[in-house]
XYZ file of C-alpha atoms in Angstrom:
265
model
C 53.872 -56.979 17.957
C 55.789 -57.860 14.801
C 59.335 -59.293 14.955
C 60.630 -58.220 11.529
C 64.303 -57.989 12.494
C 66.519 -59.699 15.059
C 65.111 -58.623 18.433
C 66.110 -58.836 22.103
C 64.243 -58.727 25.393
C 64.718 -59.678 29.024
C 61.476 -61.513 29.809
C 58.368 -61.479 27.636
C 55.097 -61.637 29.544
C 51.701 -61.538 27.798
C 49.664 -61.989 30.986
C 46.443 -59.996 30.665
C 46.725 -59.661 26.892
C 43.455 -59.125 25.027
C 42.199 -61.393 22.257
C 43.260 -58.759 19.719
C 46.913 -59.001 20.856
C 49.209 -60.712 18.344
C 52.823 -61.794 18.248
C 53.889 -62.264 14.640
C 56.957 -62.088 12.393
C 59.647 -64.409 11.078
C 62.925 -63.227 12.591
C 64.902 -64.322 15.674
C 63.728 -63.202 19.101
C 66.474 -63.485 21.752
C 64.980 -63.868 25.240
C 67.259 -63.366 28.267
C 64.638 -64.363 30.851
C 61.246 -66.089 30.891
C 58.471 -66.396 28.311
C 54.813 -66.243 29.337
C 52.093 -66.404 26.708
C 48.354 -65.950 27.162
C 45.488 -68.221 26.004
C 43.597 -65.180 24.629
C 46.392 -63.821 22.439
C 47.170 -64.681 18.825
C 50.522 -66.298 18.059
C 51.456 -66.401 14.373
C 55.185 -65.912 14.958
C 57.211 -68.370 12.868
C 60.707 -67.121 13.526
C 62.909 -68.514 16.298
C 62.895 -68.206 20.062
C 66.508 -68.163 21.283
C 66.697 -68.457 25.047
C 69.933 -66.804 26.213
C 69.714 -66.482 29.988
C 72.764 -67.418 32.057
C 70.726 -67.567 35.288
C 68.527 -70.264 36.883
C 64.829 -69.844 37.549
C 63.500 -69.011 34.083
C 60.122 -70.391 33.005
C 58.262 -71.022 29.760
C 54.474 -70.968 29.736
C 52.993 -71.540 26.303
C 49.324 -71.450 27.393
C 48.338 -73.877 24.642
C 50.016 -71.907 21.856
C 52.128 -73.901 19.358
C 55.678 -72.584 19.514
C 58.231 -72.131 16.731
C 61.815 -73.403 16.744
C 63.350 -73.034 20.202
C 67.108 -72.816 20.787
C 68.478 -72.907 24.325
C 71.874 -71.279 24.548
C 72.872 -69.865 27.920
C 75.760 -71.171 30.018
C 74.294 -71.635 33.504
C 70.799 -70.833 32.283
C 67.827 -72.906 33.368
C 64.348 -73.069 31.836
C 61.414 -74.964 33.350
C 58.256 -75.666 31.375
C 55.063 -74.590 33.148
C 52.591 -76.422 30.921
C 52.360 -78.745 27.941
C 54.560 -77.787 25.010
C 53.533 -78.119 21.346
C 55.555 -77.249 18.257
C 55.629 -78.252 14.612
C 59.316 -77.346 14.733
C 61.962 -78.620 17.119
C 63.983 -77.991 20.244
C 67.761 -77.658 20.260
C 69.565 -77.633 23.611
C 73.004 -76.119 23.037
C 73.897 -75.143 26.607
C 72.090 -74.632 29.880
C 69.422 -76.734 31.594
C 65.988 -77.614 30.247
C 63.454 -79.076 32.705
C 60.281 -80.483 31.142
C 58.623 -80.582 34.591
C 56.458 -83.678 33.902
C 54.637 -81.921 31.049
C 53.735 -83.443 27.676
C 55.795 -82.313 24.688
C 54.467 -82.784 21.151
C 57.256 -81.678 18.848
C 58.961 -82.425 15.579
C 62.325 -83.370 17.063
C 64.715 -82.806 19.973
C 68.472 -82.447 19.535
C 71.394 -81.843 21.882
C 74.874 -82.454 20.504
C 78.364 -81.050 20.878
C 80.503 -80.411 23.950
C 79.002 -77.444 25.795
C 77.691 -77.892 29.356
C 73.993 -78.740 29.328
C 71.403 -80.844 31.093
C 68.014 -82.259 30.165
C 65.597 -83.382 32.889
C 62.493 -85.244 31.716
C 60.719 -86.294 34.917
C 57.546 -88.208 34.019
C 57.015 -86.294 30.765
C 55.548 -87.880 27.648
C 57.449 -86.671 24.597
C 55.860 -87.228 21.179
C 58.279 -86.972 18.239
C 56.881 -86.683 14.702
C 60.055 -86.208 12.631
C 61.014 -88.741 9.952
C 63.914 -89.384 7.548
C 66.627 -88.063 9.927
C 67.213 -88.105 13.677
C 64.048 -87.195 15.547
C 65.939 -87.616 18.802
C 69.682 -87.091 19.104
C 71.403 -86.678 22.458
C 75.127 -87.154 21.980
C 78.452 -85.562 22.827
C 80.277 -84.622 25.998
C 79.130 -82.526 28.984
C 75.505 -83.562 28.605
C 73.629 -84.668 31.728
C 70.389 -86.465 30.892
C 67.950 -87.460 33.624
C 65.191 -89.464 31.950
C 63.192 -90.066 35.136
C 60.161 -92.195 34.257
C 59.544 -90.417 30.956
C 58.096 -91.927 27.790
C 59.357 -91.007 24.332
C 56.932 -91.833 21.521
C 57.976 -91.799 17.876
C 54.828 -91.320 15.815
C 56.100 -91.066 12.219
C 56.147 -93.939 9.732
C 59.956 -93.852 9.685
C 61.654 -92.868 12.937
C 65.293 -92.285 13.901
C 66.847 -92.245 17.388
C 70.503 -91.607 18.227
C 72.303 -91.591 21.562
C 75.641 -92.613 23.040
C 75.887 -93.601 26.715
C 72.688 -92.482 28.497
C 69.924 -93.953 30.626
C 66.344 -93.807 29.329
C 63.019 -95.059 30.561
C 60.316 -96.097 28.057
C 60.545 -95.595 24.292
C 57.852 -96.540 21.754
C 58.068 -96.613 17.961
C 54.683 -96.858 16.234
C 55.749 -96.591 12.582
C 56.569 -99.154 9.916
C 60.354 -98.736 10.193
C 62.716 -97.524 12.900
C 66.430 -96.823 13.093
C 67.587 -97.121 16.694
C 71.201 -96.094 17.295
C 71.585 -96.742 21.011
C 75.287 -96.466 21.735
C 75.885 -98.154 25.089
C 72.722 -96.716 26.645
C 70.394 -98.403 29.125
C 66.627 -98.635 28.599
C 63.663 -99.687 30.701
C 61.091 -100.781 28.104
C 61.426 -100.343 24.340
C 58.566 -101.288 22.016
C 58.958 -101.230 18.214
C 55.789 -101.809 16.202
C 57.392 -102.202 12.777
C 60.748 -103.243 11.337
C 63.827 -102.284 13.325
C 67.484 -101.619 12.601
C 69.365 -101.404 15.903
C 72.997 -100.502 16.479
C 74.878 -100.208 19.765
C 75.777 -102.278 22.811
C 72.682 -101.411 24.806
C 71.117 -102.900 27.922
C 67.333 -103.394 28.042
C 64.866 -104.419 30.658
C 62.375 -105.349 27.940
C 62.755 -105.061 24.174
C 59.815 -105.975 21.962
C 59.927 -105.877 18.144
C 56.840 -106.706 16.081
C 58.400 -106.549 12.603
C 61.624 -107.817 11.088
C 64.728 -107.039 13.132
C 68.371 -106.332 12.403
C 70.384 -106.062 15.622
C 73.900 -105.113 14.636
C 75.820 -105.303 17.926
C 75.991 -107.291 21.127
C 73.310 -106.368 23.654
C 71.905 -107.469 27.004
C 68.226 -108.012 27.815
C 66.088 -109.045 30.692
C 63.348 -110.047 28.247
C 63.492 -110.078 24.427
C 60.369 -110.563 22.287
C 60.595 -110.848 18.505
C 57.809 -110.671 15.927
C 55.810 -113.732 14.971
C 57.105 -115.375 11.778
C 59.602 -112.563 11.143
C 63.182 -112.489 9.880
C 65.778 -111.530 12.481
C 69.453 -110.897 11.778
C 71.939 -110.481 14.624
C 75.587 -109.625 15.104
C 77.667 -110.192 18.218
C 76.408 -111.878 21.361
C 72.847 -111.412 22.620
C 72.671 -112.032 26.373
C 69.176 -112.763 27.705
C 68.731 -112.952 31.461
C 65.000 -113.611 31.486
C 62.573 -114.685 28.757
C 63.177 -114.974 25.008
C 60.074 -115.127 22.782
C 60.270 -115.854 19.082
C 57.113 -117.452 17.715
C 55.902 -118.619 14.310
C 52.722 -119.681 12.602
C 52.175 -123.166 11.182
C 53.093 -122.211 7.620
C 55.505 -119.290 8.132
C 58.562 -119.971 10.268
C 60.507 -117.353 12.158
C 64.117 -116.881 11.044
C 67.138 -116.216 13.243
C 70.574 -115.747 11.707
C 74.062 -114.546 12.476
C 74.543 -114.420 16.253
C 75.092 -116.205 19.534
C 72.165 -116.274 21.953
C 73.292 -116.662 25.547
C 71.259 -117.085 28.702
C 73.154 -115.992 31.772
């Protein structure tokens, strides 16, 4: 099947497809129901999947096939992932409900902005984000319900960008050399940053650990805060630490702290 013009279907189900079956093309496929792929089929489609259902109970089963750009855009629609989800492109949640159902997502980026009614439920999913240079994760705007559960969001690129406003997240890990972390007034369980960090927003953390140099540009609250050994750390506002503060140095390279009030409550 070749999608060579804008196309529409209710549900698309490739169950029982032979190994010679192929979905290809580069146009938009609007799906008003569920999507079920088959491990035996060939998927070379590089257009867009636009999920348009306005009903609950829809499912997406990728069967190990890497998916193209996916856009969720159905008021009252609900889509639940049935297995792990992989894409070199990204997911945009415009309206409706996306349930990751504890599956692992390996994607370029995930965005949900604006003011339409939408919800994102992450359960215990692990979400691997590879995008760099702009927001790899952006969940902002009104009428967005985000249930992070016990999920883990991993940023795997050398330069990672996160943006949120007032949400609750579980664990977030940045493995690259530099990270931009725009938290708004969100709450986090554990955040680990392997490289340098630029952080904005009045966030609350259970644990925040930064290995590289840090620039924390707003007041924040921590249970435990750990800074990199012999690194330079610039702060603004008041940093409230309820538990343990670690900031170590080596014999010949001191750690540097400038520009803020550290308060233990």
